[in-house]
Short mmCIF file of C-alpha atoms in Angstrom, two decimals:
data_model
loop_
_atom_site.label_atom_id
_atom_site.label_comp_id
_atom_site.label_asym_id
_atom_site.label_seq_id
_atom_site.Cartn_x
_atom_site.Cartn_y
_atom_site.Cartn_z
CA LYS A 1 116.34 228.68 125.65
CA GLN A 2 114.83 227.16 122.53
CA GLU A 3 112.31 224.38 123.21
CA VAL A 4 110.52 222.41 120.54
CA THR A 5 107.31 220.46 121.12
CA GLN A 6 105.20 218.31 118.83
CA ILE A 7 101.50 217.43 119.00
CA PRO A 8 100.16 214.79 118.93
CA ALA A 9 102.72 212.37 120.34
CA ALA A 10 101.06 209.53 118.44
CA LEU A 11 98.44 209.28 115.72
CA SER A 12 96.63 206.36 114.12
CA VAL A 13 94.53 206.96 111.00
CA PRO A 14 92.88 204.87 108.26
CA GLU A 15 94.50 204.86 104.86
CA GLY A 16 93.47 207.73 102.60
CA GLU A 17 92.97 210.34 105.31
CA ASN A 18 94.57 213.76 105.14
CA LEU A 19 96.40 214.62 108.34
CA VAL A 20 98.25 217.44 110.08
CA LEU A 21 101.23 217.19 112.41
CA ASN A 22 102.08 220.16 114.60
CA CYS A 23 105.39 221.59 115.77
CA SER A 24 105.84 224.52 118.17
CA PHE A 25 109.01 226.38 119.18
CA THR A 26 109.49 228.95 121.93
CA ASP A 27 112.07 231.28 120.35
CA SER A 28 111.17 232.85 117.00
CA ALA A 29 114.85 233.63 116.26
CA ILE A 30 115.32 230.70 113.93
CA TYR A 31 117.22 230.36 110.65
CA ASN A 32 115.18 227.51 109.29
CA LEU A 33 112.95 224.60 110.26
CA GLN A 34 113.27 221.09 108.94
CA TRP A 35 110.93 218.09 108.98
CA PHE A 36 112.37 214.57 109.16
CA ARG A 37 111.06 211.06 108.94
CA GLN A 38 112.46 208.16 110.96
CA ASP A 39 111.53 204.52 110.39
CA PRO A 40 111.95 202.10 113.33
CA GLY A 41 115.59 201.25 113.95
CA LYS A 42 116.75 203.53 111.14
CA GLY A 43 118.34 206.94 110.73
CA LEU A 44 116.64 210.21 109.88
CA THR A 45 115.61 211.25 106.39
CA SER A 46 115.01 214.90 105.55
CA LEU A 47 111.55 215.63 104.13
CA LEU A 48 111.26 219.40 103.85
CA LEU A 49 113.26 222.46 104.86
CA ILE A 50 111.65 225.90 105.26
CA GLN A 51 113.81 229.01 105.50
CA SER A 52 112.77 231.60 108.09
CA SER A 53 111.74 233.97 105.28
CA GLN A 54 109.45 231.37 103.67
CA ARG A 55 105.87 230.47 104.54
CA GLU A 56 105.67 226.96 103.11
CA GLN A 57 107.35 224.20 101.14
CA THR A 58 105.82 221.34 99.18
CA SER A 59 107.10 217.97 98.07
CA GLY A 60 104.64 215.53 96.52
CA ARG A 61 101.92 214.76 99.08
CA LEU A 62 103.71 216.71 101.79
CA ASN A 63 103.26 220.39 102.57
CA ALA A 64 104.98 222.18 105.44
CA SER A 65 104.08 225.66 106.62
CA LEU A 66 105.88 228.04 108.94
CA ASP A 67 104.52 230.89 111.06
CA LYS A 68 107.60 232.26 112.76
CA SER A 69 105.79 234.96 114.71
CA SER A 70 103.56 232.44 116.46
CA GLY A 71 106.30 229.81 116.75
CA ARG A 72 104.45 227.13 114.80
CA SER A 73 104.93 224.80 111.87
CA THR A 74 102.58 222.20 110.45
CA LEU A 75 103.27 219.20 108.24
CA TYR A 76 100.30 218.27 106.08
CA ILE A 77 100.19 214.77 104.58
CA ALA A 78 97.61 214.24 101.86
CA ALA A 79 95.97 210.91 101.10
CA SER A 80 97.95 208.97 103.69
CA GLN A 81 99.33 205.51 102.83
CA PRO A 82 100.54 202.63 105.02
CA GLY A 83 104.08 203.42 103.82
CA ASP A 84 103.80 206.80 105.58
CA SER A 85 103.88 205.00 108.94
CA ALA A 86 106.95 206.33 110.78
CA THR A 87 107.99 208.90 113.36
CA TYR A 88 108.03 212.49 112.14
CA LEU A 89 110.34 214.99 113.80
CA CYS A 90 110.71 218.72 113.40
CA ALA A 91 113.96 220.57 114.10
CA VAL A 92 114.84 224.27 114.28
CA LEU A 93 118.18 225.83 113.44
CA ARG A 94 118.70 228.53 116.03
CA LYS A 95 119.75 231.97 114.86
CA ARG A 96 122.74 233.51 116.62
CA GLY A 97 123.56 237.09 115.68
CA THR A 98 123.83 237.16 111.90
CA SER A 99 124.70 233.48 111.81
CA TYR A 100 123.37 230.27 113.33
CA ASP A 101 124.51 227.74 115.87
CA LYS A 102 122.66 224.60 116.85
CA VAL A 103 119.78 222.43 115.67
CA ILE A 104 117.18 221.48 118.30
CA PHE A 105 114.69 218.65 117.77
CA GLY A 106 111.16 218.08 118.92
CA PRO A 107 110.21 214.71 120.48
CA GLY A 108 108.41 213.49 117.35
CA THR A 109 104.97 212.26 116.35
CA SER A 110 104.56 208.53 115.81
CA LEU A 111 102.21 207.95 112.85
CA SER A 112 100.48 204.70 112.04
CA VAL A 113 98.39 204.46 108.85
CA ILE A 114 96.03 201.50 108.91
CA PRO A 115 95.28 199.74 105.59
CA ASN B 1 129.72 210.61 97.66
CA ALA B 2 129.58 208.67 100.94
CA GLY B 3 127.70 211.38 102.90
CA VAL B 4 128.01 211.01 106.68
CA THR B 5 129.79 207.84 107.83
CA GLN B 6 129.65 206.61 111.42
CA THR B 7 131.70 203.81 112.93
CA PRO B 8 131.22 201.46 114.63
CA LYS B 9 127.57 200.53 114.05
CA PHE B 10 127.40 198.50 117.27
CA GLN B 11 129.56 198.49 120.39
CA VAL B 12 129.35 196.89 123.81
CA LEU B 13 131.43 198.36 126.62
CA LYS B 14 131.94 197.66 130.28
CA THR B 15 131.47 200.43 132.83
CA GLY B 16 134.60 202.56 133.06
CA GLN B 17 135.96 201.71 129.61
CA SER B 18 136.72 204.43 127.12
CA MET B 19 135.98 204.56 123.43
CA THR B 20 135.60 206.89 120.47
CA LEU B 21 132.70 207.03 118.05
CA GLN B 22 133.91 208.17 114.66
CA CYS B 23 132.07 210.49 112.30
CA ALA B 24 133.31 211.58 108.89
CA GLN B 25 131.67 213.52 106.08
CA ASP B 26 132.89 214.16 102.56
CA MET B 27 130.57 217.06 101.67
CA ASN B 28 132.82 219.87 102.97
CA HIS B 29 130.16 220.72 105.56
CA GLU B 30 131.13 223.29 108.15
CA TYR B 31 128.53 222.26 110.73
CA MET B 32 128.75 218.87 112.47
CA SER B 33 126.94 217.58 115.52
CA TRP B 34 126.32 214.57 117.75
CA TYR B 35 122.94 213.50 119.12
CA ARG B 36 121.81 210.68 121.32
CA GLN B 37 118.39 209.10 120.98
CA ASP B 38 116.70 207.32 123.85
CA PRO B 39 113.16 205.89 124.00
CA GLY B 40 110.69 208.62 124.94
CA MET B 41 113.42 211.30 124.99
CA GLY B 42 113.73 212.19 121.33
CA LEU B 43 117.03 213.42 119.90
CA ARG B 44 119.18 215.35 122.34
CA LEU B 45 122.16 217.40 121.22
CA ILE B 46 125.47 216.42 122.87
CA HIS B 47 128.07 218.63 121.16
CA TYR B 48 128.28 220.55 117.92
CA SER B 49 130.84 222.37 115.81
CA VAL B 50 130.38 225.24 113.36
CA GLY B 51 133.83 224.76 111.81
CA ALA B 52 137.30 223.27 112.26
CA GLY B 53 138.77 224.22 115.63
CA ILE B 54 135.38 225.31 117.05
CA THR B 55 133.21 223.17 119.32
CA ASP B 56 130.40 223.92 121.73
CA GLN B 57 128.16 222.09 124.16
CA GLY B 58 124.63 221.01 123.47
CA GLU B 59 121.89 219.92 125.87
CA VAL B 60 123.60 216.84 127.37
CA PRO B 61 127.42 217.25 127.13
CA ASN B 62 128.48 215.65 130.43
CA GLY B 63 130.59 212.51 130.01
CA TYR B 64 131.48 213.26 126.39
CA ASN B 65 134.38 215.07 124.71
CA VAL B 66 134.76 216.21 121.12
CA SER B 67 137.37 217.84 118.93
CA ARG B 68 137.32 219.19 115.38
CA SER B 69 140.82 219.24 113.97
CA THR B 70 139.65 218.88 110.36
CA THR B 71 136.51 219.83 108.44
CA GLU B 72 135.82 216.18 107.63
CA ASP B 73 135.99 214.49 111.06
CA PHE B 74 134.15 214.99 114.35
CA PRO B 75 134.88 212.15 116.81
CA LEU B 76 132.91 211.71 120.03
CA ARG B 77 134.88 210.38 123.01
CA LEU B 78 133.54 208.63 126.07
CA LEU B 79 136.31 208.78 128.68
CA SER B 80 134.70 206.51 131.29
CA ALA B 81 131.55 204.83 130.05
CA ALA B 82 128.49 204.57 132.30
CA PRO B 83 125.29 202.51 131.86
CA SER B 84 123.40 205.82 131.45
CA GLN B 85 125.29 206.30 128.18
CA THR B 86 123.61 203.27 126.63
CA SER B 87 121.89 204.80 123.63
CA VAL B 88 121.83 205.21 119.87
CA TYR B 89 124.18 207.95 118.73
CA PHE B 90 123.71 209.93 115.54
CA CYS B 91 126.15 212.23 113.80
CA ALA B 92 124.81 214.93 111.48
CA SER B 93 126.30 217.62 109.29
CA LYS B 94 125.11 220.54 107.17
CA GLY B 95 126.60 223.03 104.77
CA GLU B 96 126.00 226.76 104.63
CA TRP B 97 122.64 228.41 105.25
CA ALA B 98 120.02 226.57 103.23
CA ASN B 99 121.55 223.12 103.26
CA VAL B 100 119.64 220.34 104.96
CA LEU B 101 120.96 218.53 108.02
CA THR B 102 122.24 215.13 106.85
CA PHE B 103 122.45 212.18 109.24
CA GLY B 104 124.66 209.16 109.54
CA ALA B 105 123.16 205.69 110.01
CA GLY B 106 123.70 205.68 113.77
CA SER B 107 125.85 203.82 116.30
CA ARG B 108 124.20 201.64 118.93
CA LEU B 109 126.18 201.62 122.19
CA THR B 110 125.51 199.36 125.15
CA VAL B 111 127.33 199.91 128.44
CA LEU B 112 127.15 196.99 130.87
#
């Protein structure tokens, strides 16, 4: 059974800091891993998607890495801003045979960036 | 391109009532899914579908039914609502392989 965990559960940092959010999964048979952002009371917005054959993806101040063999992904946020305050969730698309089936989410990390 | 559309946005039910949450996407996505989100519990998968005519259970399927008669629509049915089903429900879809999972805006359900 695929289980996804995220550490830390909550994080509060001063503006300008670089920070790392962690995601772990128990089954390395994944097709891809995706990072999302969720603002309070809102839906989920996709940030980055990493295919199982890739090691990292970058978008602006965000960099996500994937180590499938150890079951870990990290989301690096450079020069954090108050507008980065949100909950960040990782999700894995489980591999099934030569195809895929379901997407399982971690519980999220709640980030607060203090001006 | 409307993306993923969920209706209704808000609904209040009494215990024992039935209702259907609608989800439609116009991106020709094969994969569609329903999640519920509760405080401190994260997003939990209810049911999912990898194509028209194919559905499967997720982590918390009890009390919910789904069907997938077309590629575009994936309704979620509550046959007899219970207070434990009070939650925010999200529908999501994705296309083949590399496509990202795209979410609807959510439906907030309260069961009294």
